[in-house]
mmCIF file of C-alpha atoms in Angstrom:
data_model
loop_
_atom_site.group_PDB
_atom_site.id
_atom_site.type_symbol
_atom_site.label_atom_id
_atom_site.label_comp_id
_atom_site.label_asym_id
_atom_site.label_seq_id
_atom_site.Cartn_x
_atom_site.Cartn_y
_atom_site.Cartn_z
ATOM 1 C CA UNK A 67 0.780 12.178 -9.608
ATOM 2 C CA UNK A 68 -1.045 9.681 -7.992
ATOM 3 C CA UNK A 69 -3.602 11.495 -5.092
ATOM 4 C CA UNK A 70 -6.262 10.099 -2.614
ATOM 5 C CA UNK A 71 -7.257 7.452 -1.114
ATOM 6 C CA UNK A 72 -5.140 4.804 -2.549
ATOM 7 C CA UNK A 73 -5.935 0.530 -1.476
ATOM 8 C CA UNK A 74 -3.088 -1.771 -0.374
ATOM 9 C CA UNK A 75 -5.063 -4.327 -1.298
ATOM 10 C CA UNK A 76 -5.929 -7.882 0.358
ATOM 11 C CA UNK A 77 -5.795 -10.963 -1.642
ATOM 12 C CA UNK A 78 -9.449 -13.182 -1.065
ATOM 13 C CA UNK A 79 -8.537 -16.362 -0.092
ATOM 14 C CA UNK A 80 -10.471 -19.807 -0.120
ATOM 15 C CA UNK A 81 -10.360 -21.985 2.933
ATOM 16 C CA UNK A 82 -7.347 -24.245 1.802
ATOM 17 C CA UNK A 83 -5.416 -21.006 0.950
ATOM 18 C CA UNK A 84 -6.088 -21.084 -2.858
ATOM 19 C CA UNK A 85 -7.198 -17.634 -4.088
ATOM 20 C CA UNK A 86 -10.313 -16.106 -4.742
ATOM 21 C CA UNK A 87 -10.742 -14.489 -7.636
ATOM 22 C CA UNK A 88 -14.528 -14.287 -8.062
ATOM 23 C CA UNK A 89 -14.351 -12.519 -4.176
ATOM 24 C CA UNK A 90 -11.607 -10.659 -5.560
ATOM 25 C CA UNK A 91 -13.074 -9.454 -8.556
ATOM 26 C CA UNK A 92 -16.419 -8.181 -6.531
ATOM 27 C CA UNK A 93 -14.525 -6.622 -3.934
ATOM 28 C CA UNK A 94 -12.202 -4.386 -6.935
ATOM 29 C CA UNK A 95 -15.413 -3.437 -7.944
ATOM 30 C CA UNK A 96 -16.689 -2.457 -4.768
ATOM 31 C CA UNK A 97 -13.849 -0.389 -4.188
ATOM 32 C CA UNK A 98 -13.951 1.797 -6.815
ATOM 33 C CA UNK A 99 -17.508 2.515 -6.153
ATOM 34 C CA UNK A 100 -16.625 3.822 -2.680
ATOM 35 C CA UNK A 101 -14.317 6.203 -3.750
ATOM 36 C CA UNK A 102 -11.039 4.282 -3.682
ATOM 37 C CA UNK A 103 -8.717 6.070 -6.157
ATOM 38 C CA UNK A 104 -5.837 3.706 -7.360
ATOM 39 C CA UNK A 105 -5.397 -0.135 -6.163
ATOM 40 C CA UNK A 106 -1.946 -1.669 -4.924
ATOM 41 C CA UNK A 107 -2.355 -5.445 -5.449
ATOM 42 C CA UNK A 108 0.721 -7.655 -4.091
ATOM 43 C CA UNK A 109 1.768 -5.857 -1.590
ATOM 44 C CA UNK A 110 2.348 -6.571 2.151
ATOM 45 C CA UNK A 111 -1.083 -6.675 2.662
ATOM 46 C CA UNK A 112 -1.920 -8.777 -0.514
ATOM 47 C CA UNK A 113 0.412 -11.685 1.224
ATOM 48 C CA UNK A 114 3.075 -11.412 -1.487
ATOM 49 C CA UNK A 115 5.423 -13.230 0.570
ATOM 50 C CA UNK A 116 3.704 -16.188 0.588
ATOM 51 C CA UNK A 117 2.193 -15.778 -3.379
ATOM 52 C CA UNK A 118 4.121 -17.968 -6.170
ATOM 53 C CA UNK A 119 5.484 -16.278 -8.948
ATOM 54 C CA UNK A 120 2.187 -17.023 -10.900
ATOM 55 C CA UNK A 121 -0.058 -16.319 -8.400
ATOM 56 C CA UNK A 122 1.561 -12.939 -7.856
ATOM 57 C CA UNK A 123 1.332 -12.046 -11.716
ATOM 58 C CA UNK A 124 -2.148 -13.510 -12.011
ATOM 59 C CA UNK A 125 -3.233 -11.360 -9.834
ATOM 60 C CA UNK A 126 -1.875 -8.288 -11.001
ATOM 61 C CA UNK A 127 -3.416 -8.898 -14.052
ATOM 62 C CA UNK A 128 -6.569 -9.817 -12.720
ATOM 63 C CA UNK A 129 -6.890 -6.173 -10.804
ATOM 64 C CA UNK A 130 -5.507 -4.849 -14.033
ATOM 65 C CA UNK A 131 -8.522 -5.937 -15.749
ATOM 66 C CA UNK A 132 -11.494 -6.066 -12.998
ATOM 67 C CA UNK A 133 -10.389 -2.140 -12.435
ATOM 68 C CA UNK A 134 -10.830 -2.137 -16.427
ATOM 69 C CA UNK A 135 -9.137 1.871 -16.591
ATOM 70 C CA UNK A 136 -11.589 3.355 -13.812
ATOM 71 C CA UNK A 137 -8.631 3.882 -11.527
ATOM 72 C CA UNK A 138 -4.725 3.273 -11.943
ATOM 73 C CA UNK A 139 -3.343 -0.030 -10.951
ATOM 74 C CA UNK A 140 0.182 0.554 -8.827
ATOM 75 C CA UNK A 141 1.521 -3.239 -8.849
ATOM 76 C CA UNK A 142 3.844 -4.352 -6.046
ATOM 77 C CA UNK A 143 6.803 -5.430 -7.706
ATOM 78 C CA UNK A 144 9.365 -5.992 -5.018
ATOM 79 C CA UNK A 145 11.945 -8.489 -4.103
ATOM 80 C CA UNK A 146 15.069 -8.514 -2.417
ATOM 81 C CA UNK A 147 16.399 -10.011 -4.931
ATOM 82 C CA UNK A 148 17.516 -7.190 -7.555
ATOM 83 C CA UNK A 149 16.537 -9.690 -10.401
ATOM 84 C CA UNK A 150 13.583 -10.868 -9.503
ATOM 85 C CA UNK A 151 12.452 -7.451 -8.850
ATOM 86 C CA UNK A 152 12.785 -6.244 -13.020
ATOM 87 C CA UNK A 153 11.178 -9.524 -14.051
ATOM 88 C CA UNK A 154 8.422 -8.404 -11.940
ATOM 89 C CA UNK A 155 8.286 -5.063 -12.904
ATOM 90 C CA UNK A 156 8.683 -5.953 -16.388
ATOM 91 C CA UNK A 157 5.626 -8.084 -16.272
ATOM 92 C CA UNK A 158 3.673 -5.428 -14.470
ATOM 93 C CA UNK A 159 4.631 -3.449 -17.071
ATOM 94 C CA UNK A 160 3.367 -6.073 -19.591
ATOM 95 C CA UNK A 161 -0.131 -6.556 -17.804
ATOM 96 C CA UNK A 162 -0.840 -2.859 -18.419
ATOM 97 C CA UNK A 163 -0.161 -1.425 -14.980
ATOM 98 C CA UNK A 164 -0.232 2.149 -14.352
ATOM 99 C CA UNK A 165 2.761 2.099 -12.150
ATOM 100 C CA UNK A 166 4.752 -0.102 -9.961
ATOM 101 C CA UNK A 167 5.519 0.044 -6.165
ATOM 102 C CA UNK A 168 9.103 -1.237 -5.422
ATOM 103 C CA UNK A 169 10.406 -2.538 -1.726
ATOM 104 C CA UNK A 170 13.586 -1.503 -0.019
ATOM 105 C CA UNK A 171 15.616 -4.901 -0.726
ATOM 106 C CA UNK A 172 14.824 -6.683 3.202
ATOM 107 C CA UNK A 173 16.965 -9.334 4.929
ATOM 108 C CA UNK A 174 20.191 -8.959 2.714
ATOM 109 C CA UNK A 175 20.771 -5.105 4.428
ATOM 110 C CA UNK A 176 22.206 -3.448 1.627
ATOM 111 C CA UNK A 177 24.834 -0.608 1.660
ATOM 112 C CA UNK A 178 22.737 2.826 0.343
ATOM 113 C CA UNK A 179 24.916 2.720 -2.793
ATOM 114 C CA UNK A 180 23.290 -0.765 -3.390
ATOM 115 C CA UNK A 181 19.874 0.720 -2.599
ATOM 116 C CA UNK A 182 20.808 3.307 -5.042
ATOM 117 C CA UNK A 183 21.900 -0.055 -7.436
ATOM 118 C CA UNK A 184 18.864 -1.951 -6.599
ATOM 119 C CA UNK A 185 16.500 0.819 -8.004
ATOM 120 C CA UNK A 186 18.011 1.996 -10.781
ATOM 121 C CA UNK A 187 18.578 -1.461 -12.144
ATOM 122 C CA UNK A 188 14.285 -1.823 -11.394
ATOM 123 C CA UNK A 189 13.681 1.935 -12.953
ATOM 124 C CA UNK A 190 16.053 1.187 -16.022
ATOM 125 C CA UNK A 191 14.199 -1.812 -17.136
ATOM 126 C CA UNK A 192 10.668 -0.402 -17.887
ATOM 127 C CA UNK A 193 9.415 2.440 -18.814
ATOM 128 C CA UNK A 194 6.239 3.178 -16.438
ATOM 129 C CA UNK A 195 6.538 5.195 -13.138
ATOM 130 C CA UNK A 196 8.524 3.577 -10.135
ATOM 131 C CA UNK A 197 7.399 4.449 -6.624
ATOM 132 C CA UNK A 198 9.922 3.845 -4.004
ATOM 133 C CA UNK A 199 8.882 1.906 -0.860
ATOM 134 C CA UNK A 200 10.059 3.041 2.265
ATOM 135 C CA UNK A 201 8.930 0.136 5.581
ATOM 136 C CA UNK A 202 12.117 0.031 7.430
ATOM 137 C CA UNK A 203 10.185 -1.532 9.993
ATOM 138 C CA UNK A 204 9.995 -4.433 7.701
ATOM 139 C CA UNK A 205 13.026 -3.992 5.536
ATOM 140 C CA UNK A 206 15.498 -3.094 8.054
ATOM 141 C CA UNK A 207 16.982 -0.858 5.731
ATOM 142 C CA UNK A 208 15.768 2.870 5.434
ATOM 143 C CA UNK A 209 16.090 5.054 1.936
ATOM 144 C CA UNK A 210 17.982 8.071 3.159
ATOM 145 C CA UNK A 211 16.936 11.710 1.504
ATOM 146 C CA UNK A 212 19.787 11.737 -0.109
ATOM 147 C CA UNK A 213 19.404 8.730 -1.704
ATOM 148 C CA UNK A 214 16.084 9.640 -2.557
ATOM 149 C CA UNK A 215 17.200 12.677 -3.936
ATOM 150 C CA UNK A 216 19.890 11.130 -6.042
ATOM 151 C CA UNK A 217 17.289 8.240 -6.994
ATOM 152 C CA UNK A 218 14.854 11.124 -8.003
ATOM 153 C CA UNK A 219 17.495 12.405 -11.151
ATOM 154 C CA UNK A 220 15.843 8.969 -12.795
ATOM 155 C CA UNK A 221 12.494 10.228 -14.674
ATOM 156 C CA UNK A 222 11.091 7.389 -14.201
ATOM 157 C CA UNK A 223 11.094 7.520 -10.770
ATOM 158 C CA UNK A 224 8.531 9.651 -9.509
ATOM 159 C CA UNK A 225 7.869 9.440 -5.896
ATOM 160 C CA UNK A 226 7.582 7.185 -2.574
ATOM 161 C CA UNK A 227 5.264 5.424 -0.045
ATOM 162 C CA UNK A 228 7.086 6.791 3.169
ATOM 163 C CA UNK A 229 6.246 3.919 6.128
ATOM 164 C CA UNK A 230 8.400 5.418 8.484
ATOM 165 C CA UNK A 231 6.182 7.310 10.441
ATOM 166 C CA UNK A 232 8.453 10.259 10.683
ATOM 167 C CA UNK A 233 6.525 13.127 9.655
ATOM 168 C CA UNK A 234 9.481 15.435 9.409
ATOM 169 C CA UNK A 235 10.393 13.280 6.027
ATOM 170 C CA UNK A 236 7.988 14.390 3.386
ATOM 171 C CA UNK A 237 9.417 18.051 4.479
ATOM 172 C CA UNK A 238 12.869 16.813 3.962
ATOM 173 C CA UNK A 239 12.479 15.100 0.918
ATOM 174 C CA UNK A 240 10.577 17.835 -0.924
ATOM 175 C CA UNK A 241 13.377 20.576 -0.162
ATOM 176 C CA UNK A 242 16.383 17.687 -1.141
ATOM 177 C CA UNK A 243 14.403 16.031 -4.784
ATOM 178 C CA UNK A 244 14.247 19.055 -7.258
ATOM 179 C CA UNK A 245 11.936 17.672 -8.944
ATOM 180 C CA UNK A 246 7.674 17.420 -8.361
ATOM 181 C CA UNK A 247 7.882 13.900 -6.703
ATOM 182 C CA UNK A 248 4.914 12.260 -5.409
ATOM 183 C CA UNK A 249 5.048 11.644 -1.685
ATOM 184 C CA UNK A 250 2.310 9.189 -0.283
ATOM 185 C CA UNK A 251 2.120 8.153 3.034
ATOM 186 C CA UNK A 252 1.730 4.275 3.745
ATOM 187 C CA UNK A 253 0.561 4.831 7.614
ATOM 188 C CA UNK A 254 -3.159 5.356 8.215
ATOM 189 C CA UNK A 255 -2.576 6.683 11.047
ATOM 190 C CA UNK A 256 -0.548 9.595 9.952
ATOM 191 C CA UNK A 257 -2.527 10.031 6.958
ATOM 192 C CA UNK A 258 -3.757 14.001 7.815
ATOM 193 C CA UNK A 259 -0.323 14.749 8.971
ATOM 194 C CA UNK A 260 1.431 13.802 6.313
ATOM 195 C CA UNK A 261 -0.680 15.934 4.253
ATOM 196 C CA UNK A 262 -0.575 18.701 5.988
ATOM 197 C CA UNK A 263 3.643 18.283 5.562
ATOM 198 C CA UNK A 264 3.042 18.516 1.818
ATOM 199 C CA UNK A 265 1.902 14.994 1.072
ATOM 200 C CA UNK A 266 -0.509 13.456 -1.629
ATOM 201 C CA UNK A 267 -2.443 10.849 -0.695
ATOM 202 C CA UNK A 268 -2.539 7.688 1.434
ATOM 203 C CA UNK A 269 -1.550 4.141 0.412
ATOM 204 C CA UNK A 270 -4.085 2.477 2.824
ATOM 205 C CA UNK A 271 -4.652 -0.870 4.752
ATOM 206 C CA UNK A 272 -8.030 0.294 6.298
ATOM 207 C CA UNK A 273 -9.390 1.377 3.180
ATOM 208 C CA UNK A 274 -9.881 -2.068 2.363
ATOM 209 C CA UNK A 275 -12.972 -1.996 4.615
ATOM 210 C CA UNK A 276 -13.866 1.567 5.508
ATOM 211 C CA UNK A 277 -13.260 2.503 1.234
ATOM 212 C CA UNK A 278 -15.841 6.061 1.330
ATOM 213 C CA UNK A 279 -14.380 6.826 4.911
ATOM 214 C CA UNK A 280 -10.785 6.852 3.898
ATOM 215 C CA UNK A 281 -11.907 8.458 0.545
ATOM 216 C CA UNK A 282 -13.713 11.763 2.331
ATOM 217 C CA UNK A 283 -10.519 12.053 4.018
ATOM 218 C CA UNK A 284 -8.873 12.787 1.510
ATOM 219 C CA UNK A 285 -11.173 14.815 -0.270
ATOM 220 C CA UNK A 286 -12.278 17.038 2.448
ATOM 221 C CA UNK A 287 -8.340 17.701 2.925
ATOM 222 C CA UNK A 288 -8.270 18.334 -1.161
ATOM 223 C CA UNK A 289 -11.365 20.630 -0.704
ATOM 224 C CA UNK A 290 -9.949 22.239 1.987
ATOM 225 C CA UNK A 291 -12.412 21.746 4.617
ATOM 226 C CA UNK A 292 -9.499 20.555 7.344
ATOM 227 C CA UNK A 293 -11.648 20.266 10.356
ATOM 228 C CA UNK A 294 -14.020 17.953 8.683
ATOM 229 C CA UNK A 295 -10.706 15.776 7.761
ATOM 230 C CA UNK A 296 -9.821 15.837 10.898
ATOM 231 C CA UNK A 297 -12.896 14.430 12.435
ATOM 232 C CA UNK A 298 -13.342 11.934 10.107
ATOM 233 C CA UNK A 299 -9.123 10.892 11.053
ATOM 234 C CA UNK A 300 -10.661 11.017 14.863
ATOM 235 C CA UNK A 301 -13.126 8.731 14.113
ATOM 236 C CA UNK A 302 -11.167 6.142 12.227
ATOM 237 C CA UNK A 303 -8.389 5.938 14.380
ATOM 238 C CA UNK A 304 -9.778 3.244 16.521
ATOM 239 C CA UNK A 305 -9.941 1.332 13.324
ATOM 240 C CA UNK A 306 -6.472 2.793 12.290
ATOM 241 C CA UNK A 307 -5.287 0.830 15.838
ATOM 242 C CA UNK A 308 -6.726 -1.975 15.815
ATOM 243 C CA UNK A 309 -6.063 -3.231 12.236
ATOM 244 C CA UNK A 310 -2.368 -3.463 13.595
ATOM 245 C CA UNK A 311 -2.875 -5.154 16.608
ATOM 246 C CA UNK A 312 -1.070 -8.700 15.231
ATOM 247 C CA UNK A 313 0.296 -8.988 11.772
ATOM 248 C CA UNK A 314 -1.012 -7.186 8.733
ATOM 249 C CA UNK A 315 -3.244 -8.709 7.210
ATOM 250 C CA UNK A 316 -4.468 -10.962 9.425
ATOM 251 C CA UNK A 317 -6.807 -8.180 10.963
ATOM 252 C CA UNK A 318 -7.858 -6.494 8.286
ATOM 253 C CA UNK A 319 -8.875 -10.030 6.701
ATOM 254 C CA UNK A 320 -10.609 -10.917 9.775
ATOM 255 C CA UNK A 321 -12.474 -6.864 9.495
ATOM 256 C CA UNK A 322 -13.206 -7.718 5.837
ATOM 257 C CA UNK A 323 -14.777 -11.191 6.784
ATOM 258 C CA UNK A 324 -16.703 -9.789 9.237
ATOM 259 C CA UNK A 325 -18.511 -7.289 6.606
ATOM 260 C CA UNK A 326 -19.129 -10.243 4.555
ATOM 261 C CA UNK A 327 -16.244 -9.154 1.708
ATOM 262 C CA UNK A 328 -14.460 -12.505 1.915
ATOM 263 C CA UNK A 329 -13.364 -15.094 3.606
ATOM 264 C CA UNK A 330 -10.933 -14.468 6.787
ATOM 265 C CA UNK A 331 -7.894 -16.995 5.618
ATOM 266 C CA UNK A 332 -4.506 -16.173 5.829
ATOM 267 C CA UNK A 333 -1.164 -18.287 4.991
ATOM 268 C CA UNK A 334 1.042 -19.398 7.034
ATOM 269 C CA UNK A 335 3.331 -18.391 8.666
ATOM 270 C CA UNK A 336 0.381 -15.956 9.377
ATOM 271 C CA UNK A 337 -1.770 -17.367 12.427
ATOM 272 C CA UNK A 338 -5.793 -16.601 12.458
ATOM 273 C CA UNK A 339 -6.479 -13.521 14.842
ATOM 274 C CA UNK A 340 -6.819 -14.372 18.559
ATOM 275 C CA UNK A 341 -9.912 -14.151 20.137
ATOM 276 C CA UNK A 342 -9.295 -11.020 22.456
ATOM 277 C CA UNK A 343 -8.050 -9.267 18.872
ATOM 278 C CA UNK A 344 -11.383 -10.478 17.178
ATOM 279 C CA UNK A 345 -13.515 -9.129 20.006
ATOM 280 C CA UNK A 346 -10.785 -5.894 19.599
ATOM 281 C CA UNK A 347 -11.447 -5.333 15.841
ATOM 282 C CA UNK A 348 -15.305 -5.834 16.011
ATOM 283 C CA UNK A 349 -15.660 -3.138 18.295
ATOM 284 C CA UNK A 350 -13.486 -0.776 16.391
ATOM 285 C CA UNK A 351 -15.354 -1.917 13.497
ATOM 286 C CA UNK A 352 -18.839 -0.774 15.231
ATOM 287 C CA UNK A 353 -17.300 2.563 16.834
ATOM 288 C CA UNK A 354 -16.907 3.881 13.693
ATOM 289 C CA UNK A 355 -19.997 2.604 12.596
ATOM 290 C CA UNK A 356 -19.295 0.116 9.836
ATOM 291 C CA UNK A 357 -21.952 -2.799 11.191
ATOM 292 C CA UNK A 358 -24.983 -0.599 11.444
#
């Protein structure tokens, strides 16, 4: 079971979009020092779409190592392309990654019985954990509890990062899988809630710049000191806001820039952050205290 405060991770780029490992490397290493528990490289937020097919396995490998077996590495691994999807899991798997984190297929709009397809065909091809990823707001397509469920019989499926924002889900899903199945939320927002309706963790974009903050949320939840996991939730949630107010990552890059953990670039089709959203995200940034 993977539990806490878990980093979709953003990919440090240089100026002309090339990536930056050596930022990279220092900001892995800052993140396990705050209290980050397991890193998601290539995600959304780690600009997979735009990544090569190199680039997306040298940096998996790269977190792989810089992480060096202080916390699990969950590698992104999707594609909605079914085949493209095993060859990156595969490789994950090759790299030495704890688990990987597999995309509903977007664009094509699959049938649930090709959902089904699509992740067994992924789960079937390796043999460390898959984690289901559930952003129909991206992906169009949502994973319906009973194709959860029926995705669940697989052991080496073991659980989901639920982006849907509906907090009646994790409740659903944990009376339909008969099986212990680890449910993580992937909205910071939510990230109490979801706990509170039986969840593990969070798979978080604002942990890449509040890391401790997102952290004691999770443990004061774990130590069951709800109140003080509440305020902390109260306080972030300005942050929560206003790291989605244009297109992940672009303000959570800009956030990160601004504390000096890399540079700000983006690629396109991802525009720099407007000015009114710049002024927007360093005030968030000093409500909750984070340029003191």
């Amino acid at each position: 079971m993977f539990k806490g405060s878990m980093t979709a991770l953003i990919t440090p780029m240089n100026t002309d979009g090339s990536l930056d490992l050596p930022s990279m490397g220092r900001f892995i290493d800052w993140q396990i020092q705050q209290g980050t528990s397991a890193l998601i490289p290539v995600g959304t937020t780690g600009e997979s779409p735009t990544l090569t097919h190199d680039e997306h396995a040298k940096v998996v490998e790269f977190t792989i190592k810089s992480a060096g077996g202080r916390v699990p590495v969950i590698a992104g691994a999707g594609s909605n392309s079914t085949a493209e999807a095993v060859g990156m899991a595969q490789q994950a798997q090759k790299a030495g990654a704890s688990a990987v984190l597999v995309v509903t297929p977007y664009y094509n709009k699959p049938t649930q019985e090709g959902v089904y397809r699509h992740f067994m065909a992924v789960a079937d091809a390796i043999s460390i954990p898959v984690i289901l990823y559930n952003i129909p707001g991206r992906s169009i397509i949502d994973i319906s509890v009973e194709t959860m469920a029926r995705l669940a019989l697989h052991p080496n499926i073991i659980g989901v990062k639920d982006s849907t924002g509906d907090l009646l889900r994790p409740l659903l899903v944990r009376r339909a899988v008969k099986k212990q199945f680890n449910q993580i939320s992937g909205e910071d927002g939510t990230a109490v809630s979801f706990l509170a309706a039986g969840g593990d963790g969070c798979i978080s974009v604002t942990a890449n710049v509040a890391p401790a903050l997102c952290a004691q949320v999770q443990q004061s939840w774990n130590d069951g000191n709800v109140m003080d996991a509440m305020e902390l939730q109260d306080r972030l949630l300005p942050l929560h806001d206003s790291l989605f107010c244009e297109s992940n990552p672009v303000p959570v890059k800009f956030a990160a820039s601004v504390l000096g953990l890399m540079g700000e670039t983006c690629r396109l089709p991802l525009a720099p952050l407007a000015d009114a959203s710049r002024a927007r995200v360093k005030a968030a940034l000093d409500a909750v205290g984070l340029l003191d």
